[in-house]
mmCIF file of C-alpha atoms in Angstrom:
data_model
loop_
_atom_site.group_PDB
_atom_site.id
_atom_site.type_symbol
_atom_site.label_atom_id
_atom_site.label_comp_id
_atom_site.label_asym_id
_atom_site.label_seq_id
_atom_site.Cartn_x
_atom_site.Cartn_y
_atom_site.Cartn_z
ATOM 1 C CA UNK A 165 -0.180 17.183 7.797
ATOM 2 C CA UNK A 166 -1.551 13.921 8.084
ATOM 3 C CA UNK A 167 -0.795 11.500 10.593
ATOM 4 C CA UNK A 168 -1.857 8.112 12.408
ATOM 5 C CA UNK A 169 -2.009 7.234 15.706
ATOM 6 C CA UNK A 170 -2.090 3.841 16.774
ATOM 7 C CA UNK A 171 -3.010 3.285 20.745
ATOM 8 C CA UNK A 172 -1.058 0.687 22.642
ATOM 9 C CA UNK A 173 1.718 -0.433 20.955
ATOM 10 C CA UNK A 174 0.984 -3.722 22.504
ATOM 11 C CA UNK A 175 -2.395 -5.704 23.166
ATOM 12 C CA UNK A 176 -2.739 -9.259 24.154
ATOM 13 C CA UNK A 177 -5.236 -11.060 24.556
ATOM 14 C CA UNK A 178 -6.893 -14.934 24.956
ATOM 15 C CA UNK A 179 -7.828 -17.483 22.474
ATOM 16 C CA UNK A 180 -11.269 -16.693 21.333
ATOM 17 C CA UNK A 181 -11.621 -13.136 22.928
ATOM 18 C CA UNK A 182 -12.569 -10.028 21.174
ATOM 19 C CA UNK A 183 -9.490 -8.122 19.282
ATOM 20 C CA UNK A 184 -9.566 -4.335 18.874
ATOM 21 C CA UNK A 185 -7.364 -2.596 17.569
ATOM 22 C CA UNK A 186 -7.305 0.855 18.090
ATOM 23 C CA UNK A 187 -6.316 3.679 15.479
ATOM 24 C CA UNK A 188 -7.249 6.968 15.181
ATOM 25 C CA UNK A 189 -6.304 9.492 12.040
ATOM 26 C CA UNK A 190 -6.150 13.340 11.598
ATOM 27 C CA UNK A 191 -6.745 14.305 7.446
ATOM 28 C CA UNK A 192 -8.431 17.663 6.213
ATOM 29 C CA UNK A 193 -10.135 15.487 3.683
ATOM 30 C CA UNK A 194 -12.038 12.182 3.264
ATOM 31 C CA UNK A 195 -9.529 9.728 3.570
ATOM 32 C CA UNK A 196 -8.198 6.539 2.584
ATOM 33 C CA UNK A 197 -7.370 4.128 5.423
ATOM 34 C CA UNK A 198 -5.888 0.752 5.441
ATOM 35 C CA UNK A 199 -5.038 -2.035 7.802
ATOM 36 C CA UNK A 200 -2.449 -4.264 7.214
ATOM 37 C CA UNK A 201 -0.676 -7.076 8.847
ATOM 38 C CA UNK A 202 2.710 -7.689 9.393
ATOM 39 C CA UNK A 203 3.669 -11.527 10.331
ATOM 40 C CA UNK A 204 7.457 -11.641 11.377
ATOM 41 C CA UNK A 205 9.936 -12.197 8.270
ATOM 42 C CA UNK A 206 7.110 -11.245 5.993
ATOM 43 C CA UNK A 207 6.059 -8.054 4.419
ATOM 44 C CA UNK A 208 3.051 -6.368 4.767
ATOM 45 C CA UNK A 209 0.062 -7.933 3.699
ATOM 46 C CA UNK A 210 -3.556 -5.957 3.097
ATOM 47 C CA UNK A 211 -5.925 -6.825 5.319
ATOM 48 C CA UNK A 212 -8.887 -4.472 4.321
ATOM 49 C CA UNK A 213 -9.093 -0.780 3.380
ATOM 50 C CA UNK A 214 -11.843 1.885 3.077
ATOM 51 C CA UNK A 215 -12.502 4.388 0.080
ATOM 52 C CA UNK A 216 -15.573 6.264 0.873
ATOM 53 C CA UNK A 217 -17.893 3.309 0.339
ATOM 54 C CA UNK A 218 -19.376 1.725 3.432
ATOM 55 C CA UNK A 219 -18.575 2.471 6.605
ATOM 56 C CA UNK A 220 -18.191 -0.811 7.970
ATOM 57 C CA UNK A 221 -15.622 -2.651 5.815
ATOM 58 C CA UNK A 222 -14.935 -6.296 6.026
ATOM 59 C CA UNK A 223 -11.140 -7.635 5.364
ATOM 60 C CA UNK A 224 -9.490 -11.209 5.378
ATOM 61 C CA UNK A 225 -9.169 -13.921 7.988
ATOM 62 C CA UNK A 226 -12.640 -12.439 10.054
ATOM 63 C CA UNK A 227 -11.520 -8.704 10.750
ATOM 64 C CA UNK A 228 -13.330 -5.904 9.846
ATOM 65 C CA UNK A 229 -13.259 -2.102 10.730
ATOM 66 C CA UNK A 230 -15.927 0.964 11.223
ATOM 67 C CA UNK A 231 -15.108 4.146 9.645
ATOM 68 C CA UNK A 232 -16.127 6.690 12.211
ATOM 69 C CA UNK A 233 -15.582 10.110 10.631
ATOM 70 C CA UNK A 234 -17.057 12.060 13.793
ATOM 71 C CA UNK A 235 -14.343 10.578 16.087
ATOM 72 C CA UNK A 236 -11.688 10.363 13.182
ATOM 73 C CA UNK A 237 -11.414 6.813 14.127
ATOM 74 C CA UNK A 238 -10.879 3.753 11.847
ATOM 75 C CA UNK A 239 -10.499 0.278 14.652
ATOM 76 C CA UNK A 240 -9.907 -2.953 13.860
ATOM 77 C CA UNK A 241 -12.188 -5.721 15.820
ATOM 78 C CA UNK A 242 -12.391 -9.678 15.278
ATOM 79 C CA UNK A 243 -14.600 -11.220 17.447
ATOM 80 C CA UNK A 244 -12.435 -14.409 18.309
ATOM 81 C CA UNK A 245 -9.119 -14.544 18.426
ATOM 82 C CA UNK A 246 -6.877 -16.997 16.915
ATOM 83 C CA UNK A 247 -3.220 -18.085 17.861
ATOM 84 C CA UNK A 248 -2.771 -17.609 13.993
ATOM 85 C CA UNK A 249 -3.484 -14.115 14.928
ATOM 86 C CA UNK A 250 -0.228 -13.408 16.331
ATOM 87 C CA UNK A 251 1.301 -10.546 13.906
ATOM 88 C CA UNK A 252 2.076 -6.917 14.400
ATOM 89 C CA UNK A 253 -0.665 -5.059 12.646
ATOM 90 C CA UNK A 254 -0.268 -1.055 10.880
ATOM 91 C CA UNK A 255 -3.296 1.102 10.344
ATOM 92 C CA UNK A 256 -2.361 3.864 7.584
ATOM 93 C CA UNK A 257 -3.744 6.563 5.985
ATOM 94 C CA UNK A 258 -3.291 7.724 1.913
ATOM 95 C CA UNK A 259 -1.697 10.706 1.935
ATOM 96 C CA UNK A 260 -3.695 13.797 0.787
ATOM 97 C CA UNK A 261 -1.033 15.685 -1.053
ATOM 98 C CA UNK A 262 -1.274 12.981 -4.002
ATOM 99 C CA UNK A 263 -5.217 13.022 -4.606
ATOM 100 C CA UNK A 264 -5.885 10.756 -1.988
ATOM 101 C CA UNK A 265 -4.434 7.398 -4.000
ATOM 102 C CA UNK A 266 -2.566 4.521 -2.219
ATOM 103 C CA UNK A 267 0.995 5.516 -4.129
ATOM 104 C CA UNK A 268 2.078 7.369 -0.718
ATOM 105 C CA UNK A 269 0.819 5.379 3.031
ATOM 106 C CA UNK A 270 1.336 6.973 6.326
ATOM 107 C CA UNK A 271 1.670 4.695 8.429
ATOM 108 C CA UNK A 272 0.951 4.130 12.161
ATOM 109 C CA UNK A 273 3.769 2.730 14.616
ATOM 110 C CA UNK A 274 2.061 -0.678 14.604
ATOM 111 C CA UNK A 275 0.415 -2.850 17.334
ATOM 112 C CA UNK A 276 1.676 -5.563 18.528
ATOM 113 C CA UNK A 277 -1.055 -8.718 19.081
ATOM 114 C CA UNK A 278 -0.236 -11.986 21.060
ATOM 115 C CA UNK A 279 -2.844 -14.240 21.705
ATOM 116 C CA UNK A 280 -2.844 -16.351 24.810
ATOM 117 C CA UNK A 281 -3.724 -20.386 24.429
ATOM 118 C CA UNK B 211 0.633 -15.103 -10.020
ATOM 119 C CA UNK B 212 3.966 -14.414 -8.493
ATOM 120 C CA UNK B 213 4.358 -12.464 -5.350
ATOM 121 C CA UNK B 214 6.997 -9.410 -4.812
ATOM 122 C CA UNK B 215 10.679 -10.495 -3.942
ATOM 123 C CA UNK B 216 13.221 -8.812 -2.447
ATOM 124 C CA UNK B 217 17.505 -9.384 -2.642
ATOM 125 C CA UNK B 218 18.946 -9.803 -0.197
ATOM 126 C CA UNK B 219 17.486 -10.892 3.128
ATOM 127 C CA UNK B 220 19.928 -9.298 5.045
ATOM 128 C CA UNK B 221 22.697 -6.966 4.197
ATOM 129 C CA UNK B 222 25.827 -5.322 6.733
ATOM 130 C CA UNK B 223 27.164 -2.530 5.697
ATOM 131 C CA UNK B 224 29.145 -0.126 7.216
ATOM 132 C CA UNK B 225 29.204 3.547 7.890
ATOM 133 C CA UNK B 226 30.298 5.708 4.205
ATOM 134 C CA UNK B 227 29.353 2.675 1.674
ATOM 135 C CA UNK B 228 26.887 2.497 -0.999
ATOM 136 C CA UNK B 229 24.456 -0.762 -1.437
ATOM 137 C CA UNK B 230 21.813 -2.021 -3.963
ATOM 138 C CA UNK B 231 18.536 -3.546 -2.974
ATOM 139 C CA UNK B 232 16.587 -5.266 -5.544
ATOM 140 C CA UNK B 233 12.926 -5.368 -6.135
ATOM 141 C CA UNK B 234 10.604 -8.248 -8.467
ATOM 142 C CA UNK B 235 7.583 -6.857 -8.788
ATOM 143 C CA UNK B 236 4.622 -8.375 -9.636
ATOM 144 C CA UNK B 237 4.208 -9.613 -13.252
ATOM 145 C CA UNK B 238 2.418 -6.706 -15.064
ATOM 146 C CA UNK B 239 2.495 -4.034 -11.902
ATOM 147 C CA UNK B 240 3.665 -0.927 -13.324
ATOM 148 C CA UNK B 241 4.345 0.975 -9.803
ATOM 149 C CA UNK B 242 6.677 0.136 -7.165
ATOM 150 C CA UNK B 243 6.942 1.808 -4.102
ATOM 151 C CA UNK B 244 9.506 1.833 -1.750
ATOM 152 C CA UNK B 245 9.375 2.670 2.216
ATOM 153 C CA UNK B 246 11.620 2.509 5.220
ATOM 154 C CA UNK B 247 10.701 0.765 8.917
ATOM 155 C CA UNK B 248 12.966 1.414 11.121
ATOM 156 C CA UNK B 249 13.082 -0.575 14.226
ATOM 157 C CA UNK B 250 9.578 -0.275 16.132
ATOM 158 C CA UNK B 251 8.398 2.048 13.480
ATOM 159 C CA UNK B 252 6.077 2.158 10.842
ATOM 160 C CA UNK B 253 7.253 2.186 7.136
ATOM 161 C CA UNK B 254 7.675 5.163 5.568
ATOM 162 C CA UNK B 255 7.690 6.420 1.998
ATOM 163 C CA UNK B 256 11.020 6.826 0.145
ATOM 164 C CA UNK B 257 10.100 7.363 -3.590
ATOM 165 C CA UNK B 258 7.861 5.617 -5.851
ATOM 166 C CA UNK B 259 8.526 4.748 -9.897
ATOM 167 C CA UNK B 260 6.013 4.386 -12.492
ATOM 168 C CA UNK B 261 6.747 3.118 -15.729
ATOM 169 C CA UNK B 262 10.687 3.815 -14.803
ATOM 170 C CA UNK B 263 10.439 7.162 -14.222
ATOM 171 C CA UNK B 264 10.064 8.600 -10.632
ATOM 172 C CA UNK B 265 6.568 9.327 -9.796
ATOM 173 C CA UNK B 266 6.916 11.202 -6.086
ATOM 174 C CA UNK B 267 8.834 11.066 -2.906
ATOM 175 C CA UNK B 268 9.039 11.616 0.554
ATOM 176 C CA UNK B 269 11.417 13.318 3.303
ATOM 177 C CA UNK B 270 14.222 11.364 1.836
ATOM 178 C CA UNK B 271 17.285 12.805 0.970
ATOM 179 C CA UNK B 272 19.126 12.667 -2.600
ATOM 180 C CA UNK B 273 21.547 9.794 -1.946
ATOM 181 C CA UNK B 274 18.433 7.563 -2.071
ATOM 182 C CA UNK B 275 17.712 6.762 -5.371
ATOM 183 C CA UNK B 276 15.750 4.322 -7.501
ATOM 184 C CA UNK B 277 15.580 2.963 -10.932
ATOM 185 C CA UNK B 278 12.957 0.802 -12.125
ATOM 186 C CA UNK B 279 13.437 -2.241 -15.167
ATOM 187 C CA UNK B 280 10.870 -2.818 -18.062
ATOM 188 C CA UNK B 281 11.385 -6.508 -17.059
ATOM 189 C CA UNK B 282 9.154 -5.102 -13.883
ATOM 190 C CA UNK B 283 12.642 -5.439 -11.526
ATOM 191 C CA UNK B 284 13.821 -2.204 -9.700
ATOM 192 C CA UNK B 285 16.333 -1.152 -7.307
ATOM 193 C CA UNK B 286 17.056 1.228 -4.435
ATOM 194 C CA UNK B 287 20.843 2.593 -3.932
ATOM 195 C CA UNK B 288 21.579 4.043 -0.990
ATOM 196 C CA UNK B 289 25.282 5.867 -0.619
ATOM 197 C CA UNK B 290 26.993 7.607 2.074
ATOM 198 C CA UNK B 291 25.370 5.228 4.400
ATOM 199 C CA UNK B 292 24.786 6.338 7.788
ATOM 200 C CA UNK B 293 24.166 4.413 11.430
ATOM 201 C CA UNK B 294 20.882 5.884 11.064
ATOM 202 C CA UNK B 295 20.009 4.198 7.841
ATOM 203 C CA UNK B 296 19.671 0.350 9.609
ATOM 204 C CA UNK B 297 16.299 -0.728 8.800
ATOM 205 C CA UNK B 298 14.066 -2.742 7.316
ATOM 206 C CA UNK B 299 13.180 -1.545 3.538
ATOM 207 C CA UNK B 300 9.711 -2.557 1.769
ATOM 208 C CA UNK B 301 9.566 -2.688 -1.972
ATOM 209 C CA UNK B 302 5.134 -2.377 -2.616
ATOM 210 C CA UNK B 303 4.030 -3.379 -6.413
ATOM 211 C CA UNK B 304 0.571 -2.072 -7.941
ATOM 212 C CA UNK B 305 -1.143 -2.144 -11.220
ATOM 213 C CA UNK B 306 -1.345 2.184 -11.156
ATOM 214 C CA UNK B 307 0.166 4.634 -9.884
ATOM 215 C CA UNK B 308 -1.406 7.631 -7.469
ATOM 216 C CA UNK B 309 -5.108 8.415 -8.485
ATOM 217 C CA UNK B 310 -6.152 4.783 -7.890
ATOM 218 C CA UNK B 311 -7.007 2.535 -4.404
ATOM 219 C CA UNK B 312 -5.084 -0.363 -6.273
ATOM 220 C CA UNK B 313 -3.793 -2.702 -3.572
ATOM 221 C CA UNK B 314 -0.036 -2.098 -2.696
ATOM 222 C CA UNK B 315 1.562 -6.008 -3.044
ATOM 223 C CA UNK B 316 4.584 -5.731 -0.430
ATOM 224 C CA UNK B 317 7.947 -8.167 -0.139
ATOM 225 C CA UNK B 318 9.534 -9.893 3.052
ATOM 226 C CA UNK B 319 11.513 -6.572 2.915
ATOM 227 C CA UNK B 320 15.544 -6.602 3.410
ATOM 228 C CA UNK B 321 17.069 -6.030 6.591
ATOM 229 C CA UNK B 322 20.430 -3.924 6.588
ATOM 230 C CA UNK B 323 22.207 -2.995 9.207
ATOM 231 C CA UNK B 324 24.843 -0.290 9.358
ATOM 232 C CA UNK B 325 27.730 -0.199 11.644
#
């Protein structure tokens, strides 16, 4: 079965440092993966997702993520944070079992991001 | 272009009832998907509905159900509601259905708690 695992359910970090998010996927075939933002009171908004193009994929608001299929990884990095950053951010993965589409996400447990002034 | 809505914002409900959630979708988004975060959680997949029929769904059981509108509205009824079923739920509108990496559109979500 699929699954996502998202490390540290909490990072924080300063103004204008580096953000990385970590998340790491298990999937028996070429998968979809997605990272997606969650501000609070909102629903989920796309920030960027990968479908077998390149490997480094560029989203919204200056992230961007590296597919790394030898270390089943998929992280999220923005070089300098932003207090606008602030959000709880959700890697998922599409699940297999329905050709590999985005109708069905698995979803990570989410990471938490505060940004310090 | 409108975004997805959700009704209500909150909901309290207690243990045995039944309750309605309501979906807009966006304007000419045939899919709607619907997921479950609990508290700390990611969401996770309930059921999806394409073109008002059901289209797939996950480790749910049958006293979640959906029906989706041609006027691109749906719902999600819940009965027998247990303590376990306070959460937030997502309602997710795309163009297609599974076979495509259409972008999922998601709402604010509604928030119901059980006691």
């Amino acid at each position: 079965a699929q699954s996502v695992t998202q490390l540290g359910s909490h990072v924080s970090v300063s103004e204008g440092a580096l953000v990385l998010l970590r998340c790491n996927y298990s999937s028996s075939v070429p998968p979809y993966l997605f990272w997606y933002v969650q501000y609070p009171n909102q629903g989920l908004q796309l920030l960027l997702k990968y479908t077998s193009a390149a490997t480094l994929v560029k989203g919204i608001n200056g992230f961007e993520a590296e597919f790394k299929k030898s270390e089943t990884s998929f992280h999220l990095t923005k070089p300098s944070a932003h207090m606008s950053d602030a959000a709880e951010y959700f890697c998922a993965v599409s699940d297999e079992n329905y050709g590999g589409s985005q109708g069905n996400l698995i979803f990570g447990k989410g990471t938490k991001l505060s940004v310090k002034p | 272009e409108t975004g997805v809505t959700q009704s209500p914002t909150h909901l309290i409900k207690t243990r045995g009832q039944q309750v309605t959630l309501r979906c807009s979708s966006q304007s000419g988004h045939n899919t709607v998907s619907w997921y479950q975060q609990a508290l700390g959680q990611g969401p996770q997949f309930i059921f999806q509905y394409y073109r008002e029929e059901e289209n797939g769904r996950g480790n749910f059981p049958p006293r979640f159900s959906g029906l989706q509108f041609p006027n691109y509205s749906s719902e999600l009824n819940v009965n027998a509601l247990e303590l376990d079923d306070s959460a937030l739920y997502l309602c997710a509108s795309s163009l297609e259905r599974w076979g495509s990496t259409d972008t999922q559109y998601f709402g604010p979500g509604t928030r119901l708690t059980v006691l």
